[in-house]
Every structure is written in structure tokens, then in C-alpha cells.
Amino acid sequence: MQNPERELPHALDILTTAQSPAILHQAIEKFFVPDASLRHPLGIVEPGPRSRESIFKVYDWYRAISPGTKSKLNEMVYNKENGVVYLDITQSFGSRFTPFPVVPSRASLVLRIGLVETSGGYCIKTQEAFCHPTDLANYLLPPIAPLVRFALMMLAVFQCFGSSAYTQFCSLWIMLFGMGSEVQRGRLDSTIKTGKRGNGNGSASDEELKTAQYYGSGIFP
């Protein structure tokens, strides 16, 4: 690619909508470096000498199970200085193995693509895909998407409850047992601990222990 900002959306469209393995393989050979990597919610290909071939097989599997995949680019940000492209994509993924209709969702997929400059132009070095659990459920099994959403909402409620319970527990602990003993925690004034005051033999007198200044107080540092 000579102009990634202009050519990359077209390249991704070919990768996701190719109708034949030959077209797909040609596109991957053109747009990916041989040791490219892929991170997707449904699979990971680590970089290696022949990792591009593994990426082709992953894409070909997606093409086989969802031949009618459609992608729509909503937004694109190109950081030329760092060679990184961010794309917000709405993708319709209809599996052959489910009788349910495809449920496209807004911002269902966010891609982070790392580019590297080669003799033939810019090529894809890394590709990462980020997908929300509810959107992933829409891809795989649409009827369970509301259940996934409900589970995430309940998880958020549990986190709020846990935060409140922890705060109440700390308050009750302070009311019942006080702020704790700093003497037992060994956080006396450094002059007491080093024995620079007192009877001269490295230990502090009872009067000094009573009037010593502590660092912090209670269960909090």
C-alpha cells in the first residue's frame, strides 16, 4: 500500500468479503508481511516465519462459515508517526451453523492495525480486533445476546454492592476496634527506632514511647 489511509479500507473489505480462497490468498499475500500476527476474540496467531499462512487459514475459515459477511467502515484514525490505524467497523456475520438472522450492531468491532514500511510500500504487521461480549454473542448466537447483556449488568450491580459493603466494613471496624496500633506495626518516629534518644543504649524510655509521633494512623497508611 502506497497510501494506507486511502487503500486500507478497500483492503479490509476484500479480506472480509472475498468469495473465493484464491482471491483471499492473493490479498493476504499482498497486504500482510510474512511474519504478521493476528489477535481476534475467536483466535490468535502469533508472529512467526510462516504466520501469514496461518492468518490466511483463519480468514478462509471465517469465509467458509460466513460467506455473506458484510463490513461497513464507520470511522478511521491513522497515526502516521507511529504507523498505527484504528478502525471502527460494523460487521454482519452470519454463520452457516445457526438458523437465526444476522444482527449487525453499531461499533461492533474495533481494529488496531500496525503497519510496517517495506520495499513495496506499507504492509500489515499486526492486526488486533476488539469486540464487546454482547456483539460477539450477536455474531455467534443472537438469541443469547440479551442474556449476556443482563449478566454484564448484574456483574456491575455486584461490583457496586461490593464497593459499598467494603466501605461499611471499614467504618464498622474503626468503630469497634479503633484505628489500630502503630506501635505493633513498627512505625514509630525514626529517632525512636534508631535509638538516638532515650537511655543511650538503642532503646527508648517509657516516656518517649508515650509521646512519640507516629507516621499515619489506623488501618490506613
Coordinates of C-alpha atoms in Angstrom, one line a residue:
M1 CA 0.0 0.0 0.0
Q2 CA 1.4 3.4 -1.0
N3 CA -1.4 5.3 0.8
P4 CA -2.7 3.3 3.8
E5 CA -5.3 5.9 4.7
R6 CA -6.9 5.5 1.2
E7 CA -6.2 1.9 0.4
L8 CA -6.6 0.1 3.8
P9 CA -10.4 0.3 3.9
H10 CA -10.6 -1.4 0.5
A11 CA -8.0 -4.0 1.6
L12 CA -10.1 -4.9 4.6
D13 CA -13.2 -5.1 2.5
I14 CA -11.5 -7.7 0.3
L15 CA -10.3 -9.7 3.3
T16 CA -13.8 -9.9 4.8
T17 CA -15.9 -10.3 1.7
A18 CA -13.7 -12.4 -0.6
Q19 CA -15.8 -15.1 -2.4
S20 CA -13.0 -17.5 -3.2
P21 CA -9.9 -18.8 -1.5
A22 CA -7.7 -17.7 -4.4
I23 CA -8.8 -14.0 -4.1
L24 CA -8.4 -14.2 -0.3
H25 CA -4.9 -15.7 -0.5
Q26 CA -3.8 -13.1 -3.0
A27 CA -5.0 -10.3 -0.8
I28 CA -3.3 -11.6 2.3
E29 CA 0.0 -12.2 0.3
K30 CA -0.2 -8.5 -0.8
F31 CA -1.3 -6.8 2.4
F32 CA 0.4 -8.8 5.2
V33 CA 4.1 -9.3 5.9
P34 CA 5.3 -13.0 6.2
D35 CA 5.6 -12.8 10.0
A36 CA 2.4 -10.9 10.7
S37 CA 0.3 -11.6 13.8
L38 CA -3.4 -11.7 14.4
R39 CA -5.4 -11.3 17.6
H40 CA -9.2 -11.8 17.4
P41 CA -11.8 -12.7 20.0
L42 CA -12.1 -16.1 18.3
G43 CA -8.4 -16.9 17.7
I44 CA -4.8 -15.7 18.0
V45 CA -1.9 -16.2 15.5
E46 CA 1.4 -15.4 17.0
P47 CA 4.1 -13.8 14.8
G48 CA 6.5 -16.3 13.1
P49 CA 8.3 -17.2 9.9
R50 CA 5.1 -18.6 8.3
S51 CA 2.4 -16.9 10.4
R52 CA 0.9 -15.3 7.3
E53 CA -0.2 -18.7 6.1
S54 CA -1.9 -19.3 9.4
I55 CA -3.7 -16.0 9.1
F56 CA -4.9 -17.0 5.6
K57 CA -6.4 -20.2 7.0
V58 CA -8.2 -18.3 9.8
Y59 CA -9.7 -15.8 7.3
D60 CA -10.6 -18.7 5.0
W61 CA -12.4 -20.5 7.8
Y62 CA -14.4 -17.3 8.5
R63 CA -15.2 -17.1 4.8
A64 CA -16.3 -20.7 4.7
I65 CA -18.7 -20.5 7.7
S66 CA -20.0 -17.0 6.8
P67 CA -19.9 -16.5 3.0
G68 CA -22.2 -13.5 3.2
T69 CA -20.1 -11.3 5.6
K70 CA -20.5 -7.6 5.1
S71 CA -18.5 -4.8 6.6
K72 CA -19.1 -1.1 6.9
L73 CA -16.4 1.3 7.9
N74 CA -17.8 3.9 10.4
E75 CA -14.6 5.7 11.3
M76 CA -10.9 5.6 10.7
V77 CA -7.9 7.2 12.5
Y78 CA -4.4 7.0 11.0
N79 CA -1.4 7.7 13.3
K80 CA 1.2 8.1 10.6
E81 CA 4.0 8.8 13.0
N82 CA 3.6 5.5 14.9
G83 CA 2.3 3.5 11.9
V84 CA -1.0 2.6 13.6
V85 CA -4.5 2.6 12.2
Y86 CA -7.7 2.4 14.3
L87 CA -10.9 1.4 12.5
D88 CA -14.5 1.3 13.8
I89 CA -16.4 -1.3 11.8
T90 CA -19.9 -2.6 11.8
Q91 CA -19.8 -6.2 10.6
S92 CA -22.6 -8.6 9.7
F93 CA -21.5 -12.1 10.4
G94 CA -24.0 -14.9 9.6
S95 CA -22.8 -18.4 10.5
R96 CA -23.9 -21.4 8.4
F97 CA -24.4 -23.3 11.6
T98 CA -27.2 -21.1 13.1
P99 CA -30.7 -20.6 11.7
F100 CA -31.0 -17.2 13.3
P101 CA -30.8 -14.0 11.3
V102 CA -27.7 -11.8 11.4
V103 CA -27.8 -9.0 13.9
P104 CA -25.4 -6.2 12.9
S105 CA -24.5 -3.8 15.7
R106 CA -23.0 -0.3 15.7
A107 CA -19.3 -0.2 16.6
S108 CA -19.3 -4.0 16.9
L109 CA -15.7 -4.3 16.0
V110 CA -12.7 -2.1 16.6
L111 CA -9.5 -2.9 14.7
R112 CA -6.0 -1.8 15.7
I113 CA -3.6 -2.3 12.8
G114 CA 0.1 -1.9 12.9
L115 CA 1.9 -1.0 9.7
V116 CA 5.4 -1.5 8.6
E117 CA 7.1 0.0 5.6
T118 CA 8.6 -2.4 3.0
S119 CA 10.2 -2.1 -0.4
G120 CA 6.7 -2.4 -2.0
G121 CA 5.0 0.1 0.3
Y122 CA 3.2 -0.4 3.7
C123 CA 2.1 -3.8 4.9
I124 CA 0.2 -5.1 7.9
K125 CA 2.4 -6.3 10.7
T126 CA -0.1 -6.7 13.4
Q127 CA -3.9 -6.8 13.5
E128 CA -5.9 -6.8 16.7
A129 CA -9.7 -6.9 16.9
F130 CA -11.7 -5.8 19.9
C131 CA -15.3 -6.9 20.3
H132 CA -17.8 -6.3 23.1
P133 CA -19.2 -9.6 24.6
T134 CA -22.8 -8.6 23.5
D135 CA -21.7 -8.0 19.9
L136 CA -19.8 -11.3 20.0
A137 CA -23.0 -13.0 21.1
N138 CA -24.8 -11.4 18.2
Y139 CA -22.3 -12.9 15.8
L140 CA -22.4 -16.4 17.2
L141 CA -25.8 -16.9 18.7
P142 CA -28.1 -13.9 18.6
P143 CA -30.8 -15.2 21.0
I144 CA -28.3 -15.3 23.9
A145 CA -27.2 -11.6 23.4
P146 CA -29.9 -10.3 25.8
L147 CA -28.8 -12.9 28.4
V148 CA -25.1 -11.8 28.0
R149 CA -26.2 -8.1 28.4
F150 CA -28.2 -9.0 31.5
A151 CA -25.3 -10.9 33.0
L152 CA -23.0 -7.9 32.5
M153 CA -25.5 -5.6 34.1
M154 CA -25.8 -7.9 37.1
L155 CA -22.0 -8.0 37.4
A156 CA -21.9 -4.2 37.5
V157 CA -24.5 -4.2 40.3
F158 CA -22.4 -6.8 42.2
Q159 CA -19.4 -4.6 41.9
C160 CA -21.3 -1.5 43.2
F161 CA -22.6 -3.6 46.1
G162 CA -19.1 -4.9 46.9
S163 CA -17.7 -1.4 47.0
S164 CA -20.4 -0.2 49.4
A165 CA -20.0 -3.3 51.6
Y166 CA -16.3 -2.8 51.8
T167 CA -16.7 0.8 52.9
Q168 CA -19.2 -0.1 55.5
F169 CA -17.0 -2.9 56.8
C170 CA -14.0 -0.5 57.2
S171 CA -16.2 2.0 59.1
L172 CA -17.6 -0.6 61.4
W173 CA -14.1 -2.0 62.1
I174 CA -12.9 1.5 63.1
M175 CA -15.9 2.0 65.4
L176 CA -15.4 -1.3 67.1
F177 CA -11.6 -1.7 67.3
G178 CA -10.3 1.8 66.7
M179 CA -7.6 2.8 64.3
G180 CA -5.2 0.1 65.2
S181 CA -1.8 0.1 67.0
E182 CA 1.0 1.8 65.2
V183 CA 3.4 0.6 67.8
Q184 CA 2.7 -3.0 66.8
R185 CA 3.2 -2.1 63.1
G186 CA 6.6 -0.7 63.9
R187 CA 6.1 2.8 62.5
L188 CA 7.4 4.9 65.4
D189 CA 9.3 8.1 64.8
S190 CA 12.7 7.3 63.2
T191 CA 14.5 8.9 66.1
I192 CA 12.9 6.4 68.4
K193 CA 13.7 3.4 66.2
T194 CA 17.3 4.4 65.6
G195 CA 17.9 4.9 69.4
K196 CA 19.2 8.5 69.1
R197 CA 17.1 9.4 72.1
G198 CA 16.5 7.6 75.3
N199 CA 19.0 5.9 77.6
G200 CA 21.8 5.8 75.0
N201 CA 21.8 2.0 74.5
G202 CA 19.5 2.0 71.5
S203 CA 16.2 1.6 73.3
A204 CA 13.5 4.2 74.1
S205 CA 12.2 5.0 77.5
D206 CA 8.6 4.6 78.5
E207 CA 8.1 8.4 78.5
E208 CA 9.4 8.6 74.9
L209 CA 7.1 5.8 73.8
K210 CA 4.1 7.7 75.2
T211 CA 4.9 10.9 73.5
A212 CA 6.3 9.5 70.2
Q213 CA 4.9 10.9 66.9
Y214 CA 3.7 8.1 64.6
Y215 CA 3.5 8.1 60.8
G216 CA -0.1 7.8 59.8
S217 CA -2.7 6.2 61.9
G218 CA -5.0 3.2 62.0
I219 CA -5.5 0.8 59.2
F220 CA -4.7 3.4 56.6
P221 CA -1.1 4.2 55.6

